[in-house]
mmCIF file of C-alpha atoms in Angstrom:
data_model
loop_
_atom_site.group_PDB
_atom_site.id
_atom_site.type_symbol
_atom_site.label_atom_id
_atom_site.label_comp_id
_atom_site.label_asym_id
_atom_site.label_seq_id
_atom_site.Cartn_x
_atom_site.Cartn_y
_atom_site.Cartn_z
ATOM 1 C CA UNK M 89 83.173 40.655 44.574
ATOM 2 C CA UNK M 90 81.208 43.784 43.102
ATOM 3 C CA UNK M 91 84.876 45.898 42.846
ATOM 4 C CA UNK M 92 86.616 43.431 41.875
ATOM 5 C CA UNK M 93 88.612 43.741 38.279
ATOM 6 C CA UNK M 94 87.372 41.582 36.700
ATOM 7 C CA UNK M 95 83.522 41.688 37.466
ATOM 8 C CA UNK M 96 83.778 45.830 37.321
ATOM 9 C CA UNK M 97 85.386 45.246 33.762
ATOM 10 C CA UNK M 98 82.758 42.468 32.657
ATOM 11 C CA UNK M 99 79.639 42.669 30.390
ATOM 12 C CA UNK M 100 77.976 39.410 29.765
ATOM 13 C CA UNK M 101 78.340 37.218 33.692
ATOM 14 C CA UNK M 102 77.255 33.741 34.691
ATOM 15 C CA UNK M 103 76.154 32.890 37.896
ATOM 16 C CA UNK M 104 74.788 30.347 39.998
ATOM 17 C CA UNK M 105 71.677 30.909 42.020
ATOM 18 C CA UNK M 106 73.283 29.329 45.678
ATOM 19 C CA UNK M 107 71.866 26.618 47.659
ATOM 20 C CA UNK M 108 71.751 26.843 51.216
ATOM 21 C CA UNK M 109 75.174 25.255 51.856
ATOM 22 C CA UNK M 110 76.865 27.859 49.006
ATOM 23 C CA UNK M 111 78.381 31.694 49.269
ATOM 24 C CA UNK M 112 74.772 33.413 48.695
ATOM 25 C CA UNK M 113 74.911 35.117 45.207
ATOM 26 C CA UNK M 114 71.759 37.007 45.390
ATOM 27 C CA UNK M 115 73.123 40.528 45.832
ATOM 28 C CA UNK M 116 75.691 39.990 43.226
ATOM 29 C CA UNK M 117 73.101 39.328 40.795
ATOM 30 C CA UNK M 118 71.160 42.484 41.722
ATOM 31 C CA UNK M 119 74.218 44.495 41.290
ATOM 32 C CA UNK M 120 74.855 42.613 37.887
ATOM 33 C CA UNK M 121 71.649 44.271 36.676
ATOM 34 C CA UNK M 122 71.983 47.638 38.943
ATOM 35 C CA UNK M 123 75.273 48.336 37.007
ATOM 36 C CA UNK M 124 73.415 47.242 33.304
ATOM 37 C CA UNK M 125 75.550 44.188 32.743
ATOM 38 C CA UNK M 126 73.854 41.003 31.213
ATOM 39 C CA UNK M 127 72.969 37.954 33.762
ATOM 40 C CA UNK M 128 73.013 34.309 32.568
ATOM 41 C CA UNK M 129 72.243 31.234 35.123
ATOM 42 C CA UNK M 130 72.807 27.816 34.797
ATOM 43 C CA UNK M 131 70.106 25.316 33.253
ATOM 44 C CA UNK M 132 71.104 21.367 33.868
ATOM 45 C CA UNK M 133 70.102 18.798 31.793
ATOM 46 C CA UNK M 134 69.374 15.891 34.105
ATOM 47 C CA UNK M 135 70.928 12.823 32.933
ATOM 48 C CA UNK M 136 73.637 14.199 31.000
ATOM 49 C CA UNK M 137 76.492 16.751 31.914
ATOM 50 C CA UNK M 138 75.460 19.361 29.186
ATOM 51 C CA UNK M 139 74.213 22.825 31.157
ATOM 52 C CA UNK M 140 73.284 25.590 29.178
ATOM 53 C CA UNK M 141 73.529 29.946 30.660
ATOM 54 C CA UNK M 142 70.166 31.372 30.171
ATOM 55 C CA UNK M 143 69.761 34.980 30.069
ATOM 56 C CA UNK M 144 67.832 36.210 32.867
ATOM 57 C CA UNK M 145 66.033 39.875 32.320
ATOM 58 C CA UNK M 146 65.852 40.789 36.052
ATOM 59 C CA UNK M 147 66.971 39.898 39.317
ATOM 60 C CA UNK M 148 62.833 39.852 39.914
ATOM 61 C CA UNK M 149 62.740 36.959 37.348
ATOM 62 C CA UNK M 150 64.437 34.529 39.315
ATOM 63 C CA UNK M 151 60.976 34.194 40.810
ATOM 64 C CA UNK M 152 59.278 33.104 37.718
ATOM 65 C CA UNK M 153 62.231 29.788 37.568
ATOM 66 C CA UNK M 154 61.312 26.207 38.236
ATOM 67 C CA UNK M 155 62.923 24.113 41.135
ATOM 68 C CA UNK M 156 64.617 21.124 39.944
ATOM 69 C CA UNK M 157 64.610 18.158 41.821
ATOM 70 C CA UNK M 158 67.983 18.963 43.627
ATOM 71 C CA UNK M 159 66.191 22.093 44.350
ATOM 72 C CA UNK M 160 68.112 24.151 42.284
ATOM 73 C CA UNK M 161 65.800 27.256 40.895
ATOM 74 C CA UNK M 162 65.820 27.293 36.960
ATOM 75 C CA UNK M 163 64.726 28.294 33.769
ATOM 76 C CA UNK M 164 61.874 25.172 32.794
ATOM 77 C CA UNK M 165 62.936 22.619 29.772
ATOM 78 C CA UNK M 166 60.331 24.093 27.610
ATOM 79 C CA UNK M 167 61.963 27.636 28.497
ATOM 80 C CA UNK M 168 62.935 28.338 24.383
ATOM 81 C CA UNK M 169 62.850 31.903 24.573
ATOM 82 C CA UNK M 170 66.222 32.734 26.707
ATOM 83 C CA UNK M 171 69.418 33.825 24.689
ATOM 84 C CA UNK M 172 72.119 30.846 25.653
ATOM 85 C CA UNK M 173 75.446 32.964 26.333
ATOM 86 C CA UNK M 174 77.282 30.583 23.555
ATOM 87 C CA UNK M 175 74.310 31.837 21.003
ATOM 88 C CA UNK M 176 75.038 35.313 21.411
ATOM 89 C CA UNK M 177 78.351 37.142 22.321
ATOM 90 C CA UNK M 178 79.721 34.639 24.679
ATOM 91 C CA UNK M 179 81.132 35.172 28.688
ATOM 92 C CA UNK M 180 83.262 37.253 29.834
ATOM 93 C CA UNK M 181 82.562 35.964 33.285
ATOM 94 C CA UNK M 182 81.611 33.038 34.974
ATOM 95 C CA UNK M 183 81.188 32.451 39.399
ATOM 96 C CA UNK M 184 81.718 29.052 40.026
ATOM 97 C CA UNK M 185 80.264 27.163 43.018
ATOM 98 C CA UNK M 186 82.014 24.219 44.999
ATOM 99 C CA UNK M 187 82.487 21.773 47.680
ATOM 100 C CA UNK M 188 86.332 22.113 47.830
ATOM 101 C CA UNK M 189 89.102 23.804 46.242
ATOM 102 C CA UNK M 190 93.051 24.086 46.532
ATOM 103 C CA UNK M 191 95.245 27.078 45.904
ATOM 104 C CA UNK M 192 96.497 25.709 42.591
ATOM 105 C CA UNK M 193 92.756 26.637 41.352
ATOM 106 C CA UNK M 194 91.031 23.446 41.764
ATOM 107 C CA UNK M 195 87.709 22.300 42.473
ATOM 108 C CA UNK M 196 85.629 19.678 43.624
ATOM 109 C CA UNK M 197 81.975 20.266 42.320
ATOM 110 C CA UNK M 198 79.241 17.705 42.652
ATOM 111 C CA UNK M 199 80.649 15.061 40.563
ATOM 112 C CA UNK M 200 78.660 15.996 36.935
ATOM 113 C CA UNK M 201 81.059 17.373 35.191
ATOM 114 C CA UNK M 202 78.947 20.545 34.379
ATOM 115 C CA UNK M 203 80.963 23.155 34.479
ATOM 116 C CA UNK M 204 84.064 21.661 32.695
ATOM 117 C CA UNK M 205 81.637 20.413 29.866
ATOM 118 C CA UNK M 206 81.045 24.045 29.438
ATOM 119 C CA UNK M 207 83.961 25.682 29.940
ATOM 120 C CA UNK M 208 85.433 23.348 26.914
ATOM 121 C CA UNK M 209 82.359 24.647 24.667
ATOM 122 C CA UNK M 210 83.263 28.294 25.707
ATOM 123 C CA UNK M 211 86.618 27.532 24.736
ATOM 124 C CA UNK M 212 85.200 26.783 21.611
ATOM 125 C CA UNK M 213 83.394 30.261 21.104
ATOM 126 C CA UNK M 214 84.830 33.503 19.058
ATOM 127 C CA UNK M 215 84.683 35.210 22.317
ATOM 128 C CA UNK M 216 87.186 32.573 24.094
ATOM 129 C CA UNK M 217 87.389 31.366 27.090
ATOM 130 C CA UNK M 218 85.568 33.444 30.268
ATOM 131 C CA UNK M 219 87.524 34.044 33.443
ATOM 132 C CA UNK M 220 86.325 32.042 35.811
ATOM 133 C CA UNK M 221 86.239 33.000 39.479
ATOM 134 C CA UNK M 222 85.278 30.135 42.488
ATOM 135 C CA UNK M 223 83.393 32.022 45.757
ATOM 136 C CA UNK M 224 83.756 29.835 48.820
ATOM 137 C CA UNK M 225 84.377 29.688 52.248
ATOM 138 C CA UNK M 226 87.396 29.810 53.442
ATOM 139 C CA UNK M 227 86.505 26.018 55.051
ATOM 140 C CA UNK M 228 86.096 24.784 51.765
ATOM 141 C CA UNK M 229 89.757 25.784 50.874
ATOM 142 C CA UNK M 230 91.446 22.225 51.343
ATOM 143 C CA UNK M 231 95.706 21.449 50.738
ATOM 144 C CA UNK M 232 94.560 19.003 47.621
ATOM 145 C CA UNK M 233 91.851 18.446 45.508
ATOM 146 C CA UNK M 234 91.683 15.278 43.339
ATOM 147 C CA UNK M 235 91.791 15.875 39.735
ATOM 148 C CA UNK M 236 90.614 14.304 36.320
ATOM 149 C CA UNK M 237 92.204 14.891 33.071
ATOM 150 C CA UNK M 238 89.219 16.605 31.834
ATOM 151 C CA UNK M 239 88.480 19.179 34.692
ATOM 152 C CA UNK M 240 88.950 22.696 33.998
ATOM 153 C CA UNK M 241 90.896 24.778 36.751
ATOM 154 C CA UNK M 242 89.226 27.829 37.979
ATOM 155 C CA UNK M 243 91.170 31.620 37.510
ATOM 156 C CA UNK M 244 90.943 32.566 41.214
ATOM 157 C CA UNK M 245 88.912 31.738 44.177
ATOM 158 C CA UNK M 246 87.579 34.486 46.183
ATOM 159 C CA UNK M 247 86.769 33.610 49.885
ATOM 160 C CA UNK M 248 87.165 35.317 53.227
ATOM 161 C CA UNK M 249 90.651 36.316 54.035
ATOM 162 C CA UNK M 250 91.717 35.783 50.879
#
């Protein structure tokens, strides 16, 4: 991941902070803020499908985030004082998680819509749409993935043997 193109070349990168069951993202986001780029992470809005990236200062901070009920560390509701990518210069960058994906680029994600409802605001942002890159396993590559009209197909996925 860390020489790849596309991260090497990108300033502003989301990222998800893995489960147990994901590709563990933890020493990408150290080298995120090793190499001086800016890290955003996802905040969820139960309830809803709106999820905001909040800024993170340092890979140390992740241990001052709140675990949501799907324990999923994040930044708390009353968390005001993180830049949202949107607010500021936009993505150039986002790492995707999933439960399946197919070679056409796409995905299967947990059934919220999340990451589409985003994607179509960043679409909607001076800066464009980010490139978005999917890390699985290689078991989670799968011959078809059902589709909706509204879901967003991912630039590449990155998984072993790829």
């Amino acid at each position: 991941v860390i020489c790849h193109p596309k991260y090497q070349e990108s300033k502003r990168i989301a990222i998800f902070l893995s489960m147990p069951d994901e590709i563990q993202t933890e020493d990408i986001i150290k080298d995120i803020f090793k190499q001086g780029k800016e890290c955003f992470i996802p905040r969820y809005k139960p309830q809803s499908n709106h999820m905001d990236m909040l800024k993170l200062s340092s890979a140390e901070d992740i241990s001052s985030l709140t675990l949501t009920s799907w324990n999923i560390l994040q930044p708390s509701d009353d968390d005001s004082a993180r830049e949202e990518a949107l607010d500021g210069g936009g993505l150039d960058l986002i790492f995707m998680p999933g439960l399946g994906f197919d070679k056409k680029g796409n995905r299967l994600g947990r059934g919220k819509g999340y990451y589409d409802t985003y994607l179509e605001r960043c679409m909607k942002h001076p800066s464009g749409k980010p490139y978005t890159i999917a890390l699985a396993f290689k078991e989670q590559i799968c011959e078809l993935v059902p589709v909706a009209e509204n879901d967003v197909q991912v630039d590449e996925i990155l998984y072993e043997d790829c």
